[in-house]
Short mmCIF file of C-alpha atoms in Angstrom, two decimals:
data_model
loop_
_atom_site.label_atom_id
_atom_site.label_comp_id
_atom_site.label_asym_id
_atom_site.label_seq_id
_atom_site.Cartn_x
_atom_site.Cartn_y
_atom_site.Cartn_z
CA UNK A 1 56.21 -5.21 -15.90
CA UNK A 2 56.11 -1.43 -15.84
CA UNK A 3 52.68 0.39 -15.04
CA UNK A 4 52.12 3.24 -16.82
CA UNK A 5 50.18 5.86 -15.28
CA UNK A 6 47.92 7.91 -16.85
CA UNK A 7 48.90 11.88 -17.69
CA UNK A 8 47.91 13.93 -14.72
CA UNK A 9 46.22 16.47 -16.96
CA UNK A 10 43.79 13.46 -18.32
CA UNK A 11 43.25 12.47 -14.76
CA UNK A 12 42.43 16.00 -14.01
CA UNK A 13 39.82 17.14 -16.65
CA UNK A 14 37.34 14.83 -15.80
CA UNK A 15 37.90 14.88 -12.26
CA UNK A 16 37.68 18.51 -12.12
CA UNK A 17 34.15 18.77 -14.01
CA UNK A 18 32.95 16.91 -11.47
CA UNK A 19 34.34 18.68 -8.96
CA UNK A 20 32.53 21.86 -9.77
CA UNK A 21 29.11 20.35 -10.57
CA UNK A 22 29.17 18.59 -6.96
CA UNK A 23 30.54 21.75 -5.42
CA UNK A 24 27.86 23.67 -7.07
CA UNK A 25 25.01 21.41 -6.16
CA UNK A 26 25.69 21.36 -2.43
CA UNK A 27 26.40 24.95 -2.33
CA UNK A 28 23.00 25.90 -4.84
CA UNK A 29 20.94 23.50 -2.99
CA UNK A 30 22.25 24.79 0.36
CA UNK A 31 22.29 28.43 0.05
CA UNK A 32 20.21 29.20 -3.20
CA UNK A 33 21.36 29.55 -6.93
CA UNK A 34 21.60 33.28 -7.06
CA UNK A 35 23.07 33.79 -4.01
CA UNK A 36 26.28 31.91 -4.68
CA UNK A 37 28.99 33.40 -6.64
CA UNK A 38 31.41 32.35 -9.41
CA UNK A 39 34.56 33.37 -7.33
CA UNK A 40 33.04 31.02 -4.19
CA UNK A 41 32.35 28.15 -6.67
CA UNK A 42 36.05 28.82 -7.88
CA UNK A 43 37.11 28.79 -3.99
CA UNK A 44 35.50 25.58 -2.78
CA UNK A 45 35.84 23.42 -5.93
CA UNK A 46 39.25 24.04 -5.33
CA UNK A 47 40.19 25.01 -9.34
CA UNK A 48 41.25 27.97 -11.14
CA UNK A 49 39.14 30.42 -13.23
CA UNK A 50 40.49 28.68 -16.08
CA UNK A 51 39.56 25.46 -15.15
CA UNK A 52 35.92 26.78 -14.41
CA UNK A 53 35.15 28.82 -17.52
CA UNK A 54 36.84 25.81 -19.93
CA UNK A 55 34.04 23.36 -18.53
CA UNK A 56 31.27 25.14 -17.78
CA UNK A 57 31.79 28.35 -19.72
CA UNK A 58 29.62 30.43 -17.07
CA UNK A 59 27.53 30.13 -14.38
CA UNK A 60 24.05 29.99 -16.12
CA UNK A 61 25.62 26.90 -18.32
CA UNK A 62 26.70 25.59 -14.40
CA UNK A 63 23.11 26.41 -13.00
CA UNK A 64 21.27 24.24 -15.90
CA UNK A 65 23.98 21.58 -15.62
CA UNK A 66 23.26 21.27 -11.65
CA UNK A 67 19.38 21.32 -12.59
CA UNK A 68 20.05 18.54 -14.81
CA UNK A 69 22.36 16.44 -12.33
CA UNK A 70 19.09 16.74 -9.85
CA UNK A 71 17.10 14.97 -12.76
CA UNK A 72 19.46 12.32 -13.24
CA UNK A 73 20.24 11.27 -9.86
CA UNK A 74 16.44 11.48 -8.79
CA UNK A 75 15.53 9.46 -12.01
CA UNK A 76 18.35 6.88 -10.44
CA UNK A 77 16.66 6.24 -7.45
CA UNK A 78 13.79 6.38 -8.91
CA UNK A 79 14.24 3.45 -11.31
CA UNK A 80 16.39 1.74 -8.70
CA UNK A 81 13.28 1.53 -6.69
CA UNK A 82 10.94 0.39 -9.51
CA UNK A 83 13.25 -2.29 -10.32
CA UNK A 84 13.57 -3.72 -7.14
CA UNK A 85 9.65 -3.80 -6.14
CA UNK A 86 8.00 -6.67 -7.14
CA UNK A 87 4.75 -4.75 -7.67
CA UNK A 88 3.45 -1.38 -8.29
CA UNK A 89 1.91 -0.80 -4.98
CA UNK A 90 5.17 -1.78 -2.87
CA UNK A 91 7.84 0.61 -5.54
CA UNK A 92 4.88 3.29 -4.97
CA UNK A 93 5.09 3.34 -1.16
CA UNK A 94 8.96 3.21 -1.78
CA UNK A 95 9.33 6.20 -3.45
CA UNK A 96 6.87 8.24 -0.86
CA UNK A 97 9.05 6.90 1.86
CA UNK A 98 12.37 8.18 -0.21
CA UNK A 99 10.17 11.84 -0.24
CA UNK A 100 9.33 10.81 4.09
CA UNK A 101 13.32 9.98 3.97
CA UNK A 102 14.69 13.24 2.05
CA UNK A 103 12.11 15.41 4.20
CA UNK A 104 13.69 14.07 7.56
CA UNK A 105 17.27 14.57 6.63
CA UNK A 106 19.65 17.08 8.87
CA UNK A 107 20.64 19.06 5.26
CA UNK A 108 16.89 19.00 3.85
CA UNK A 109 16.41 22.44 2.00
CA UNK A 110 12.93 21.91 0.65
CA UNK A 111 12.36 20.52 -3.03
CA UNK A 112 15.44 21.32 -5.33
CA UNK A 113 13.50 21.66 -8.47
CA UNK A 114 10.59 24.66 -6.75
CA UNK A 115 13.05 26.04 -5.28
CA UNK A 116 15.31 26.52 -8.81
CA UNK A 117 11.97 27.12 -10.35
CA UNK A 118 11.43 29.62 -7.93
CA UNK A 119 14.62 31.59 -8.39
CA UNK A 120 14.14 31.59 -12.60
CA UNK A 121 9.91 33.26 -13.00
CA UNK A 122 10.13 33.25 -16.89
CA UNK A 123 8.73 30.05 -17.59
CA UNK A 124 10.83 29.84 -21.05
CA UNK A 125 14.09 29.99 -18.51
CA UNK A 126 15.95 26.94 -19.57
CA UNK A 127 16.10 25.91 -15.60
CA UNK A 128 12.69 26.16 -15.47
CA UNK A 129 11.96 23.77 -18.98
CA UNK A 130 14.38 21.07 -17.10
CA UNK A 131 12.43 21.27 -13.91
CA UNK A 132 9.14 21.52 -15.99
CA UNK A 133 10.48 18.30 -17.96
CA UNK A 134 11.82 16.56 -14.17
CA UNK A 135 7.89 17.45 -12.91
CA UNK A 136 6.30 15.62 -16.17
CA UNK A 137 8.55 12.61 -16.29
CA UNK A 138 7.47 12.18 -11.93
CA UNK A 139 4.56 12.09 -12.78
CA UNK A 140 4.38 10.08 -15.65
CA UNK A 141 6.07 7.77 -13.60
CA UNK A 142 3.34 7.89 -11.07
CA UNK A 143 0.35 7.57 -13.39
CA UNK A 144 2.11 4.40 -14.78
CA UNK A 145 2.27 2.48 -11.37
CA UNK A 146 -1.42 3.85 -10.58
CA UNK A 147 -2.39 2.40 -14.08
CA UNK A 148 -0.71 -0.93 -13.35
CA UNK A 149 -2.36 -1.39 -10.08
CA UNK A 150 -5.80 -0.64 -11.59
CA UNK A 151 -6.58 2.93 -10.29
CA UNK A 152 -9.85 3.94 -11.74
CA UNK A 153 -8.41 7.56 -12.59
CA UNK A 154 -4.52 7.43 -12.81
CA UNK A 155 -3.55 10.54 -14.07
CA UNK A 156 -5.76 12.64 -11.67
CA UNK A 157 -4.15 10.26 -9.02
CA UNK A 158 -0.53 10.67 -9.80
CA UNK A 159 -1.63 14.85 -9.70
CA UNK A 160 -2.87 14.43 -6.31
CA UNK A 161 0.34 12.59 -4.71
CA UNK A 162 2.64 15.38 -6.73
CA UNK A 163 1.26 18.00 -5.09
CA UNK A 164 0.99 16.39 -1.75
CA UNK A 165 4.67 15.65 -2.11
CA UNK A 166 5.36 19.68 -2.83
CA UNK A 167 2.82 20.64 0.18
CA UNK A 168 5.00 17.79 2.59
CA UNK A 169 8.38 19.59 0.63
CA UNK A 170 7.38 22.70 1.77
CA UNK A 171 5.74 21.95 5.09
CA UNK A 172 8.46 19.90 6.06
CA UNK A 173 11.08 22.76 5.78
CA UNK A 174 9.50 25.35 6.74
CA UNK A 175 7.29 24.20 9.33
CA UNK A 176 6.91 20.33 11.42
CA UNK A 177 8.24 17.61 9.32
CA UNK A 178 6.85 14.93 10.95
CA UNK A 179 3.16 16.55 10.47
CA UNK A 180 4.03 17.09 6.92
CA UNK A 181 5.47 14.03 6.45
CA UNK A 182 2.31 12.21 8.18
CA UNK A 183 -0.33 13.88 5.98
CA UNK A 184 1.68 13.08 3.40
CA UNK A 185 1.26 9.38 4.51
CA UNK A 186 -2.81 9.90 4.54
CA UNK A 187 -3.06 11.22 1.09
CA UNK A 188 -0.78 8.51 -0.39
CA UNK A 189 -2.95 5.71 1.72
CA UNK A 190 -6.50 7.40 0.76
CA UNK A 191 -5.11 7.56 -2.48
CA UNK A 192 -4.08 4.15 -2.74
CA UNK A 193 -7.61 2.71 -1.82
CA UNK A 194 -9.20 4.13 -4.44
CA UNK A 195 -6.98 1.88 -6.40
CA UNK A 196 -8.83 -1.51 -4.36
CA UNK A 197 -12.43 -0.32 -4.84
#
């Protein structure tokens, strides 16, 4: 039986896409959107101009595209944690210690999403209406498992732990991560009480 293997272009397309979009999130992530170029994305994605400006078009397109990617894979986790928690209180710890877990890391750059936000000021910036949608959808998520384990003010609650988990971000890069990541830990227990009253 003969295999017939697929045309390398078809092979390439795809792989190439996806190629860019990782390069570009390490390297935005790592060194800041505006201060990477188009020729250095070119460079270390290992394509050709061509290749680059057929996929992505330009940069900005790129820079919303890697804002997006962000979203997805932190929904992933996100949901991947839910799903596997038998109740609220245990997938709400779990995703606090994913923030303790992402703070500790050797390549932690602070919070992906402030710091895009922080490079795009007009708030109508199409980065900044993905990482205003990313924020909303968190917590959302958070008010739902503070509902569900009977928290007497949900919403205020899930408000509390997001910007605890922006204060830890932020702490944790630029200053002690374990102390960040500790009174992270209070606020998320406190927090949690009020929930058992």
């Amino acid at each position: 039986m003969t295999v017939v293997e697929p045309a390398v272009s078809a092979q390439r397309a795809p792989w190439a896409k996806n190629k860019i979009l990782e390069t570009a999130n390490e390297l935005f992530y790592g060194d800041g959107i505006r201060t990477v170029g188009v020729d250095r994305l070119i460079s270390e994605s290992a394509v050709t101009k061509a290749t680059f400006y057929k996929h992505y078009g330009s940069k900005d397109r790129l820079i919303v595209q890697y804002v997006r990617y962000r979203d997805k894979s932190t929904r992933d986790r996100v949901h991947s944690v839910i799903d596997g928690s038998p109740q609220p209180e245990t997938a709400l710890r779990a995703l606090m210690g994913q923030v303790t877990d992402e703070i500790a890391a050797p390549e932690f750059r602070g919070c992906a999403f402030l710091n895009a936000a922080s490079e795009y000021p007009d708030p109508t910036h199409p980065v900044r209406l993905v990482v205003g949608e990313h924020r909303d959808w968190y917590t959302g998520v958070l008010t739902t498992l503070l509902s569900e384990m009977g928290h007497p003010m949900p919403g205020e609650a899930a408000d509390e732990l997001m910007l605890a988990c922006d204060g830890a971000r932020g702490g944790g890069y630029a200053g002690d991560p374990i102390a960040a990541t500790t009174a992270l830990g209070r606020v998320v227990d406190r927090v949690l009480s009020e929930a058992k009253k």
